[in-house]
Short mmCIF file of C-alpha atoms in Angstrom, two decimals:
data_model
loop_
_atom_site.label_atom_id
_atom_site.label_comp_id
_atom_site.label_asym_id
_atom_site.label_seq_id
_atom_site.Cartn_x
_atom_site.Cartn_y
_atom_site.Cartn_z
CA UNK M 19 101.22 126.92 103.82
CA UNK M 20 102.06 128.19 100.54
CA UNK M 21 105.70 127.47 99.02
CA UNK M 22 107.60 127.18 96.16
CA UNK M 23 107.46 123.42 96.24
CA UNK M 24 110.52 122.06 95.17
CA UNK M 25 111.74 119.23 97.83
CA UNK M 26 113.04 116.49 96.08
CA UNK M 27 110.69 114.19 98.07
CA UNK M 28 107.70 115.90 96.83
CA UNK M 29 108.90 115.55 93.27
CA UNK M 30 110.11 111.92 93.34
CA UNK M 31 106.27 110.91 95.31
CA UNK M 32 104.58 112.72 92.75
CA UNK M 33 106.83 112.60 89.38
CA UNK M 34 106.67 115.22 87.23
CA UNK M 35 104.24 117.11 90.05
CA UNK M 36 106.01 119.84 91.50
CA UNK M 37 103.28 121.43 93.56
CA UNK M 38 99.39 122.51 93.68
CA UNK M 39 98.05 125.72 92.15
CA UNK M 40 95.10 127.56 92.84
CA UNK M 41 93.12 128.05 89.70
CA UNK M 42 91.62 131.01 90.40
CA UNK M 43 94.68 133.08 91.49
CA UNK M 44 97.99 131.20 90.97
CA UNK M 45 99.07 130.85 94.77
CA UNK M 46 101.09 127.70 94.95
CA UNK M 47 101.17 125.03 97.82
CA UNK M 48 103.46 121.64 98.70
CA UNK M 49 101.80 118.77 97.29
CA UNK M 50 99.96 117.99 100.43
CA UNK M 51 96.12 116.72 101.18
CA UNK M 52 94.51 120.02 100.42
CA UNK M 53 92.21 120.94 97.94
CA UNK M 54 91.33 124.85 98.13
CA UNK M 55 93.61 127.99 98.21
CA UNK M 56 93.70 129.37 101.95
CA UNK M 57 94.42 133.23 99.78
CA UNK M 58 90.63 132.64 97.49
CA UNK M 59 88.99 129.23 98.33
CA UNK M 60 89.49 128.54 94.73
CA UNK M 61 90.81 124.98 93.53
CA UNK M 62 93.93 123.60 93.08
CA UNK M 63 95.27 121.27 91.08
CA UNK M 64 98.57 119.67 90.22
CA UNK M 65 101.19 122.21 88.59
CA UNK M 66 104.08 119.95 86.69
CA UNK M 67 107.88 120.64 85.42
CA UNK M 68 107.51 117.95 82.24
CA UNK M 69 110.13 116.81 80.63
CA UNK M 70 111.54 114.74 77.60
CA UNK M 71 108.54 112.81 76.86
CA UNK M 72 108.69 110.81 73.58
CA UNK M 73 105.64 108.74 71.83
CA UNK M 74 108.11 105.76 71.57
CA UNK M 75 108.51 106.22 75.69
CA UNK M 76 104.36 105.96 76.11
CA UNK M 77 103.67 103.12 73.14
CA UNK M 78 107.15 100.96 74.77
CA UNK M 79 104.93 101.37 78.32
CA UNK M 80 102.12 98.93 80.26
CA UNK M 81 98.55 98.52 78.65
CA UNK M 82 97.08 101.01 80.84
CA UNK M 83 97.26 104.21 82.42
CA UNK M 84 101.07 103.71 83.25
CA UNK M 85 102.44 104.23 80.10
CA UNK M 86 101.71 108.24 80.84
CA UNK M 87 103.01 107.78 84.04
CA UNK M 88 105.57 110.66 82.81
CA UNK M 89 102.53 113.10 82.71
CA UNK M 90 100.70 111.96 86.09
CA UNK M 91 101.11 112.65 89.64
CA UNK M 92 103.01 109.45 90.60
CA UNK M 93 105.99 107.46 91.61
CA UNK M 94 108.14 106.03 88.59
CA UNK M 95 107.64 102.58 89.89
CA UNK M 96 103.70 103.00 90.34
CA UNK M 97 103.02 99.77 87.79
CA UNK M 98 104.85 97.85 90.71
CA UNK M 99 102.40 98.79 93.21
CA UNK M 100 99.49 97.34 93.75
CA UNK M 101 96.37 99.01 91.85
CA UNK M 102 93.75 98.20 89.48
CA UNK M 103 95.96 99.32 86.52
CA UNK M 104 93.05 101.02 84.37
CA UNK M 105 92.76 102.36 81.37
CA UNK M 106 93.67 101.38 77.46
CA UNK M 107 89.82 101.24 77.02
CA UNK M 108 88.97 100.61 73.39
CA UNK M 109 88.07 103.74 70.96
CA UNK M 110 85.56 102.09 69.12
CA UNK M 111 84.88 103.30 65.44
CA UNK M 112 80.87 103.71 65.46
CA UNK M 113 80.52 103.77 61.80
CA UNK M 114 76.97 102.48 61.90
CA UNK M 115 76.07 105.25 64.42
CA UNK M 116 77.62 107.51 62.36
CA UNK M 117 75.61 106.41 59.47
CA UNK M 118 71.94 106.66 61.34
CA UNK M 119 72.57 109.72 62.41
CA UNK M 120 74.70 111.33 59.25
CA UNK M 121 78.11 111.62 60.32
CA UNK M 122 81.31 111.20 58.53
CA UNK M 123 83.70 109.85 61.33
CA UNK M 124 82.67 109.08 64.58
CA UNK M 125 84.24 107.01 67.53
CA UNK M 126 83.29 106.01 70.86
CA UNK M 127 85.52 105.95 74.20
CA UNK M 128 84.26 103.22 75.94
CA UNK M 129 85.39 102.82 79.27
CA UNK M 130 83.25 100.31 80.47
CA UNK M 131 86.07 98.16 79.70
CA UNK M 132 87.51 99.37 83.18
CA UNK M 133 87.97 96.99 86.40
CA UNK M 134 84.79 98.32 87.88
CA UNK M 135 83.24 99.26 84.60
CA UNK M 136 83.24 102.63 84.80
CA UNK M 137 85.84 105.82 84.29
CA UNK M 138 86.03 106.11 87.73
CA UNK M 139 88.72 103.54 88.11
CA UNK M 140 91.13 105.87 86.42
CA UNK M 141 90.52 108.91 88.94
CA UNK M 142 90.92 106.22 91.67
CA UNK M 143 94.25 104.67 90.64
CA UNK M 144 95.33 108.65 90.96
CA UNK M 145 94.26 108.78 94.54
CA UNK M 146 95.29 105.29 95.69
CA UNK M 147 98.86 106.44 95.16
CA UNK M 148 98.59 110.20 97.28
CA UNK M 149 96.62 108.27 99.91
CA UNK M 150 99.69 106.19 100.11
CA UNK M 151 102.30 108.73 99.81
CA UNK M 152 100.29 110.60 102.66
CA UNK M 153 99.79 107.48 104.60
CA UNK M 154 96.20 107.17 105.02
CA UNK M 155 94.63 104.69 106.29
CA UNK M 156 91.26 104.05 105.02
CA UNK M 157 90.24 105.37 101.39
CA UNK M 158 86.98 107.36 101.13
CA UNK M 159 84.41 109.12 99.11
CA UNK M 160 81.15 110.75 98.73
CA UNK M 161 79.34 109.04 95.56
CA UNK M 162 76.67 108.59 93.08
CA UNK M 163 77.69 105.03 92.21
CA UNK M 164 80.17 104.17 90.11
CA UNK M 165 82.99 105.91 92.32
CA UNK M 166 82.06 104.10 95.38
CA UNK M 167 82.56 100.90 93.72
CA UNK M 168 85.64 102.11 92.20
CA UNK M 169 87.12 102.71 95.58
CA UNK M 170 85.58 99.85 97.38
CA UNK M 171 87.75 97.48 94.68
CA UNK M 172 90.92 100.35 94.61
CA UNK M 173 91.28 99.74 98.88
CA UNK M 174 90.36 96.17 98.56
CA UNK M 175 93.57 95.33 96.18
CA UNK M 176 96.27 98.26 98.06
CA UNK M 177 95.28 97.24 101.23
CA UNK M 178 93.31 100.10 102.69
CA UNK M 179 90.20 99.74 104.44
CA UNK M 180 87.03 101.64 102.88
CA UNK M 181 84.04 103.53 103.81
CA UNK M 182 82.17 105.29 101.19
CA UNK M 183 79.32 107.82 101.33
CA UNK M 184 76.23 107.38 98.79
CA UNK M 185 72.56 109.30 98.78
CA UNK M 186 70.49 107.06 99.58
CA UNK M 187 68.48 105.25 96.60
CA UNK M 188 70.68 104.52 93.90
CA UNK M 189 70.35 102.06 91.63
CA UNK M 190 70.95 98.91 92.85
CA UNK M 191 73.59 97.48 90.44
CA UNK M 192 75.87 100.52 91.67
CA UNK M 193 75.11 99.81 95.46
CA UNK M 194 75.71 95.67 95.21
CA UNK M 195 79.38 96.61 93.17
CA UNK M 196 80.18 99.08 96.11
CA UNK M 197 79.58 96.72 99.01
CA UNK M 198 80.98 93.29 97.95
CA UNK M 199 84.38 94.74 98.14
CA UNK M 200 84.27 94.30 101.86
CA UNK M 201 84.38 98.16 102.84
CA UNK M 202 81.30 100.13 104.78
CA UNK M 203 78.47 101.63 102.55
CA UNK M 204 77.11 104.41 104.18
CA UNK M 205 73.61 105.91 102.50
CA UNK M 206 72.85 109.34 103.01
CA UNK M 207 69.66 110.51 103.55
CA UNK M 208 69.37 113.26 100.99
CA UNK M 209 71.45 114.27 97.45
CA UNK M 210 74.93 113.70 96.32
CA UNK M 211 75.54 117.76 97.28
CA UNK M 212 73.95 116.74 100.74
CA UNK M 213 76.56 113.71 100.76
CA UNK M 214 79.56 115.72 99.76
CA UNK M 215 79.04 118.52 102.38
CA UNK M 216 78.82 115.84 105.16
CA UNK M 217 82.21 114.38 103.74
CA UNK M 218 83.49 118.02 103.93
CA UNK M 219 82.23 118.19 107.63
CA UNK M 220 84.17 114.49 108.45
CA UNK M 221 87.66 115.64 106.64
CA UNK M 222 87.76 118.20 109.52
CA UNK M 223 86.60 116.03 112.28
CA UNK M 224 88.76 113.14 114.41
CA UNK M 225 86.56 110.81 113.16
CA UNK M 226 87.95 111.33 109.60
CA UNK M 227 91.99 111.64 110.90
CA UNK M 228 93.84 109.59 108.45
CA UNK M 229 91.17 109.08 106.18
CA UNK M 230 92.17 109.47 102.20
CA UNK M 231 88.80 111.19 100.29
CA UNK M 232 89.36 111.05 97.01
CA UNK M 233 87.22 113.88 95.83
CA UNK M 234 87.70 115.80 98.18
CA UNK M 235 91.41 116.09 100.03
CA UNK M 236 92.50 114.02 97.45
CA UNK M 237 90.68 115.79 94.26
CA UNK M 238 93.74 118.02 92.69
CA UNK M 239 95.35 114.38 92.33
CA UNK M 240 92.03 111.93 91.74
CA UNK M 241 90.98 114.80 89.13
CA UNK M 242 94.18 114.13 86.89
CA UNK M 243 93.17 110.62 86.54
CA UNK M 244 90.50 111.54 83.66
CA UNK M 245 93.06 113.39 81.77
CA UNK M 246 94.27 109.87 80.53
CA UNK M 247 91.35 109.26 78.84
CA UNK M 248 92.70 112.27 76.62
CA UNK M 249 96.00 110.69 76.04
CA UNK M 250 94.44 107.34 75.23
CA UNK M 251 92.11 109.09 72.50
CA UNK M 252 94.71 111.40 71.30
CA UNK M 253 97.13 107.73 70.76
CA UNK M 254 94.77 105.56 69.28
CA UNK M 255 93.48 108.39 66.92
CA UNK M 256 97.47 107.99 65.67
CA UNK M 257 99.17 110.95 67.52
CA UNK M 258 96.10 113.53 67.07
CA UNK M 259 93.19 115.47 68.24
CA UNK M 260 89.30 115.23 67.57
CA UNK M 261 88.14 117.77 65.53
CA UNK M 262 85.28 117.56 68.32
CA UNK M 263 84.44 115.75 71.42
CA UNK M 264 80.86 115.14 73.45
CA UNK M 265 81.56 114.65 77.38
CA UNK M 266 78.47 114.17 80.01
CA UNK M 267 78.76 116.70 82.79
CA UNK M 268 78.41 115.93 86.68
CA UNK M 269 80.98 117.81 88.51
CA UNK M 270 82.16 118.61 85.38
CA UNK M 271 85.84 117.40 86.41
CA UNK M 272 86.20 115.24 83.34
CA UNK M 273 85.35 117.38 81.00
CA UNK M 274 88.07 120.39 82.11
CA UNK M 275 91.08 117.51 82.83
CA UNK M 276 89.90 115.80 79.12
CA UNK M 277 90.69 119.60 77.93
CA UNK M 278 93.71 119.90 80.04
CA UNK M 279 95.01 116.20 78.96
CA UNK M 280 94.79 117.75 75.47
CA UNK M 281 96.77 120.97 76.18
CA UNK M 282 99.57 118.83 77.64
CA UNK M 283 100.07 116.94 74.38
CA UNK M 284 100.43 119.70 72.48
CA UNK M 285 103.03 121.62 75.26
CA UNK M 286 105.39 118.47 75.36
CA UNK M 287 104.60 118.04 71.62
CA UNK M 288 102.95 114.57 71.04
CA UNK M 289 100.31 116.12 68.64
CA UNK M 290 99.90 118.76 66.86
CA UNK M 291 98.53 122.23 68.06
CA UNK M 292 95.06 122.22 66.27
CA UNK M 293 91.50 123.63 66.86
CA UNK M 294 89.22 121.05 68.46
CA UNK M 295 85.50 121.63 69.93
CA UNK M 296 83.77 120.63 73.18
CA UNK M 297 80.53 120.07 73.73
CA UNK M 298 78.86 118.99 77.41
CA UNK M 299 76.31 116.73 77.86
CA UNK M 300 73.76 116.99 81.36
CA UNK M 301 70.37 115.17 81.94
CA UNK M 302 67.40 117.95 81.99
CA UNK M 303 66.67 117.24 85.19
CA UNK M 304 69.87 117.60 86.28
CA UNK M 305 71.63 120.52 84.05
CA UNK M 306 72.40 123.40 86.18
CA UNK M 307 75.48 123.96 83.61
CA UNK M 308 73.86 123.79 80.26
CA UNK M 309 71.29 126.61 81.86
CA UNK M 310 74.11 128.82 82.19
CA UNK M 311 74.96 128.53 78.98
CA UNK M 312 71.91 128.55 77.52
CA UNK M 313 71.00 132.04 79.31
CA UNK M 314 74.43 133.21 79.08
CA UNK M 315 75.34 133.58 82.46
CA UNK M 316 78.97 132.67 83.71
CA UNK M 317 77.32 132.04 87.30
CA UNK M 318 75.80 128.06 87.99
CA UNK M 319 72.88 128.25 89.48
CA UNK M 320 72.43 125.25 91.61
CA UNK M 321 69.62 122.58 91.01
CA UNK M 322 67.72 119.89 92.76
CA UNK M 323 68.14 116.37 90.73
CA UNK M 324 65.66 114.78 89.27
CA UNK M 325 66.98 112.67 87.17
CA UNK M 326 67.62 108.54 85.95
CA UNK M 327 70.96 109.53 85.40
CA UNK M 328 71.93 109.31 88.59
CA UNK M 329 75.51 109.51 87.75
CA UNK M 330 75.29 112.75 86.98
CA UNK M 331 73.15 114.33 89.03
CA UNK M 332 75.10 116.64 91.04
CA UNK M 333 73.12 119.66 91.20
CA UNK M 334 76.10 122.21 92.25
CA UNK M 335 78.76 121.20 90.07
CA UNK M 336 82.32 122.25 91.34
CA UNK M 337 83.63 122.44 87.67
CA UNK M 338 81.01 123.80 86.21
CA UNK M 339 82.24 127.60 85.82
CA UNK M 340 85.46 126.07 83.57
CA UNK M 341 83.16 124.13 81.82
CA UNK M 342 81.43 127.15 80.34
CA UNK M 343 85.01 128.31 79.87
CA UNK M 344 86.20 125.45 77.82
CA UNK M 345 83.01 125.35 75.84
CA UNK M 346 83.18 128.93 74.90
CA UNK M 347 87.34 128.91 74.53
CA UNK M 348 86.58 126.01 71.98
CA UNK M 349 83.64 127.04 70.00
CA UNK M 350 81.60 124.35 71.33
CA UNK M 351 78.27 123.90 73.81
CA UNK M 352 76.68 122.62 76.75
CA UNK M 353 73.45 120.49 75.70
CA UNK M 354 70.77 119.03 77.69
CA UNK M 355 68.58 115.59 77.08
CA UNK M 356 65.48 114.58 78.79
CA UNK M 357 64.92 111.28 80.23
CA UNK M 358 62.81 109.69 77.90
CA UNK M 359 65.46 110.77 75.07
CA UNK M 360 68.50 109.34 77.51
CA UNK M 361 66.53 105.62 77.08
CA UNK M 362 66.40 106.05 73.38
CA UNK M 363 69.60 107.27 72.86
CA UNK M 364 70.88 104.26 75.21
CA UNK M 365 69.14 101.48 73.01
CA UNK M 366 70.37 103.56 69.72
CA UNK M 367 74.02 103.11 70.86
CA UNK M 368 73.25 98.90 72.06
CA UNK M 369 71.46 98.46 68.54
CA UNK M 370 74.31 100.11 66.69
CA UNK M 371 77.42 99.17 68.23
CA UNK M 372 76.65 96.66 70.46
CA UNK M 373 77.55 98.98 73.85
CA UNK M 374 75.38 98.63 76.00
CA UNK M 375 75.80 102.22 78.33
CA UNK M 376 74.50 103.15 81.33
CA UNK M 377 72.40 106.65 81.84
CA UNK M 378 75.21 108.90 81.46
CA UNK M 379 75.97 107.21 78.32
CA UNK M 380 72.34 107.95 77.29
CA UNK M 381 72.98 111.80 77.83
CA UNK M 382 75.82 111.47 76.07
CA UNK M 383 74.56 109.80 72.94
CA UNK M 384 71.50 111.84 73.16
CA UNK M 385 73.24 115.34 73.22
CA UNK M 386 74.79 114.29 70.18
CA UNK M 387 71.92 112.96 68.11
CA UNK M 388 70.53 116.45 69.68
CA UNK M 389 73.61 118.41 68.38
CA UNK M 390 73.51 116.70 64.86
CA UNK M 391 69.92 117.71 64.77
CA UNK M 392 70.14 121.51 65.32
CA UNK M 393 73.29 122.08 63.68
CA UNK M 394 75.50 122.48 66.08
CA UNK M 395 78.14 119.98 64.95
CA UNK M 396 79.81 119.78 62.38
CA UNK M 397 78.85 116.14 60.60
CA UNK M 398 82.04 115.76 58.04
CA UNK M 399 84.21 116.52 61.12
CA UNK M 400 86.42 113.57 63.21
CA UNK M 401 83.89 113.41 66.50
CA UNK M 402 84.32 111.49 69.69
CA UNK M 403 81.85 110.74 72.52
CA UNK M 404 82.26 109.14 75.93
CA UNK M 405 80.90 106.06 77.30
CA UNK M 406 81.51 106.23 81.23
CA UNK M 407 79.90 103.18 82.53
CA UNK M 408 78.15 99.74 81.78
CA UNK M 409 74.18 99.51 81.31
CA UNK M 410 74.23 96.39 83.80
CA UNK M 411 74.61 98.84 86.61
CA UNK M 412 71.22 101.24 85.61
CA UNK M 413 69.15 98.39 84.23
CA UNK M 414 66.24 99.59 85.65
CA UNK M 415 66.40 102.69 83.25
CA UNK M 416 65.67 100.59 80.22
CA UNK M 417 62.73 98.29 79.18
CA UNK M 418 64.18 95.55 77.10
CA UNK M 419 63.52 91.58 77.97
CA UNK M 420 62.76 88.52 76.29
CA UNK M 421 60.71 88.61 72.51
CA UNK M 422 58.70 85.63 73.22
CA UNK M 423 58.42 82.46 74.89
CA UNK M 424 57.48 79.63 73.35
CA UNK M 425 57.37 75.72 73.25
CA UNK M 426 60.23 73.95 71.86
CA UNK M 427 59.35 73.25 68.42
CA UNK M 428 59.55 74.80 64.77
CA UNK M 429 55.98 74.91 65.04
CA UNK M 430 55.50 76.93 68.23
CA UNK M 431 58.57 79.27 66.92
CA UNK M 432 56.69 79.88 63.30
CA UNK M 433 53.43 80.93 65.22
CA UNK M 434 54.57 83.14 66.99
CA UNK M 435 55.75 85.24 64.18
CA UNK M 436 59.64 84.68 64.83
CA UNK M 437 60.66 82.55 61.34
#
């Protein structure tokens, strides 16, 4: 039912949350476990009433996504409660990177620092505290990897029970991480759209009553989780934008609440209002949104995956429309990398900066090697990319092993070439 949300339950469960908005045409709901307007289907997302927030407020705060507690949909005593406490993941200065591939100043956000290695923990910490403000019982998702793990280890420390929803053949790294939590790993026969529809089906089934999904009735607050990793940048840069930023694409959630993170900043006034680009990063085989763009349509077209970066291979991306909104707002571009480039790209990063990514790192390093090469970017601007995962979970993407083996003497180790 829509209302003008302002019960002072609502806003002391959610913070600075006062309600959910549809995107497409404004209508405004209770903060409730609902994720599309009953007026236009379109989504909603967390509408907030912000207010003092200071830089000396955020720095004085907990070394993780906490400190912007004042900007997130969540109680003011939410470090007390049990979570995984994500976040603070180092911005890494990739000046030898930057030198290989002629840029003046780039940096890396690599969350594979996270609990479960992956971004996903931040979306997750989101939803783990609407699941319990709802009182759900079990914590759910549909997933192509790192998210299932994510919530696997997220109900495993609150104390929900778990049952996640995967396609069937991922990697298995990402399926090992998701089931030795303790939870139920369901595979899917079929895609990550095929997964999320049957999730859709469940919500509105007994079967599902009191079940938390976070990307699903749980989205408009899991999707604010990824706006953190836009605070986090904006703080360790000193208090200030990238003049440009590279972001891989699968629902394309991150990249709009990166965007939105940044629009925040600059409405409570912790940075300066400046021009910054962004630029989206898909896998060929999976790049329904970079086709749009590159035709010039404002319609996705959706795709069937084929793909090692299984990550992001979601073929009907939900986000994908404000994606090509964001891009073209911000003067930047949706880019697209073939597989064989994503393994290069994911051995450049490992050889120059000693991160080791998984896939959707690949893209990401690969769109902007691609980016740099067709002049797209500008190479004496401040850039940032982002790492989403760890390469232990998609080792099977990448060749590497041992250089030689060898008896153990100087001998043997001077024939072989390695003196």
């Amino acid at each position: 039912m829509a209302i003008a949300a302002t019960e002072p339950t609502a806003v002391r469960a959610f913070g600075p949350g006062t309600a959910l908005s549809c995107r497409e045409c404004g209508e405004r709901y209770e903060l409730s476990p609902i994720f599309a307007c009953s007026f236009c289907f379109g989504p909603l997302e967390v509408a907030y009433d912000f207010g003092n927030v200071s830089r000396e407020e955020i720095e004085s705060g907990p070394k993780n996504i906490w400190r912007y507690r004042s900007l997130l949909p969540v109680p003011d005593n939410v470090a007390e409660l049990p979570n995984m406490n994500p976040g603070l993941t180092p911005l890494v200065r990739a000046d030898r990177l930057a030198a290989e591939l002629g840029l003046s100043s780039l940096h890396v956000k690599d969350d594979s620092g996270n609990p479960t290695h992956s971004f996903k923990d931040r979306v997750v910490a989101i939803a783990v505290e609407a699941a319990r403000t709802f009182g759900f019982t079990t914590l759910s998702c549909s997933s192509t990897g790192n998210l299932a793990g994510a919530v696997g280890a997220a109900a495993a420390r609150a104390g929900f029970e778990s049952c996640v929803f995967i396609p069937a053949g991922l990697e298995e790294g990402k399926v090992v991480m998701a089931a030795v939590y303790g939870g139920k790993v369901v595979a899917i026969d079929g895609n990550y759209d095929d997964v999320n529809r049957f999730c859709s089906e469940l919500i509105g089934d007994p079967a599902g009553e009191s079940w938390g999904f976070t990307n699903v009735n749980l989205r408009p607050y899991y999707a604010e989780g990824s706006k953190t990793l836009a605070y986090e940048i904006a703080e360790q840069l000193g208090w200030r934008l990238p003049d440009q930023i590279v972001i891989p694409i699968a629902s394309g959630s991150q990249l709009t609440k990166i965007d939105k993170g940044f629009q925040e900043l600059i409405k409570v006034g912790l940075v300066e209002d400046r021009p910054y680009k962004v630029f989206g990063a898909q896998a060929t085989g999976c790049s329904p949104v970079a086709q749009a763009w590159e035709s010039g349509h404002d319609v996705i077209q959706p795709v069937k995956p084929d793909t090692i970066a299984k990550s992001l291979a979601i073929g009907n991306p939900a986000d994908g429309p404000y994606v090509l909104d964001i891009a073209q707002r911000t003067g930047g571009s949706i880019e697209h990398v073939g597989d064989d480039e994503i393994v290069d790209a994911i051995k450049l990063l490992a050889r120059t900066e000693g991160i080791f990514a998984e896939t959707a790192g690949g893209v990401t390093t690969g769109v902007l090697r691609k980016l740099v090469r067709e002049g797209k970017l500008d190479t004496e601007a401040e850039t940032v990319i982002v790492n989403t995962g760890d390469g232990l979970k998609t080792l099977n993407a990448v060749d590497a092993g041992v250089t030689a083996t060898i008896k153990p003497s100087l001998k043997a180790f001077t024939e072989a070439g390695l003196a």
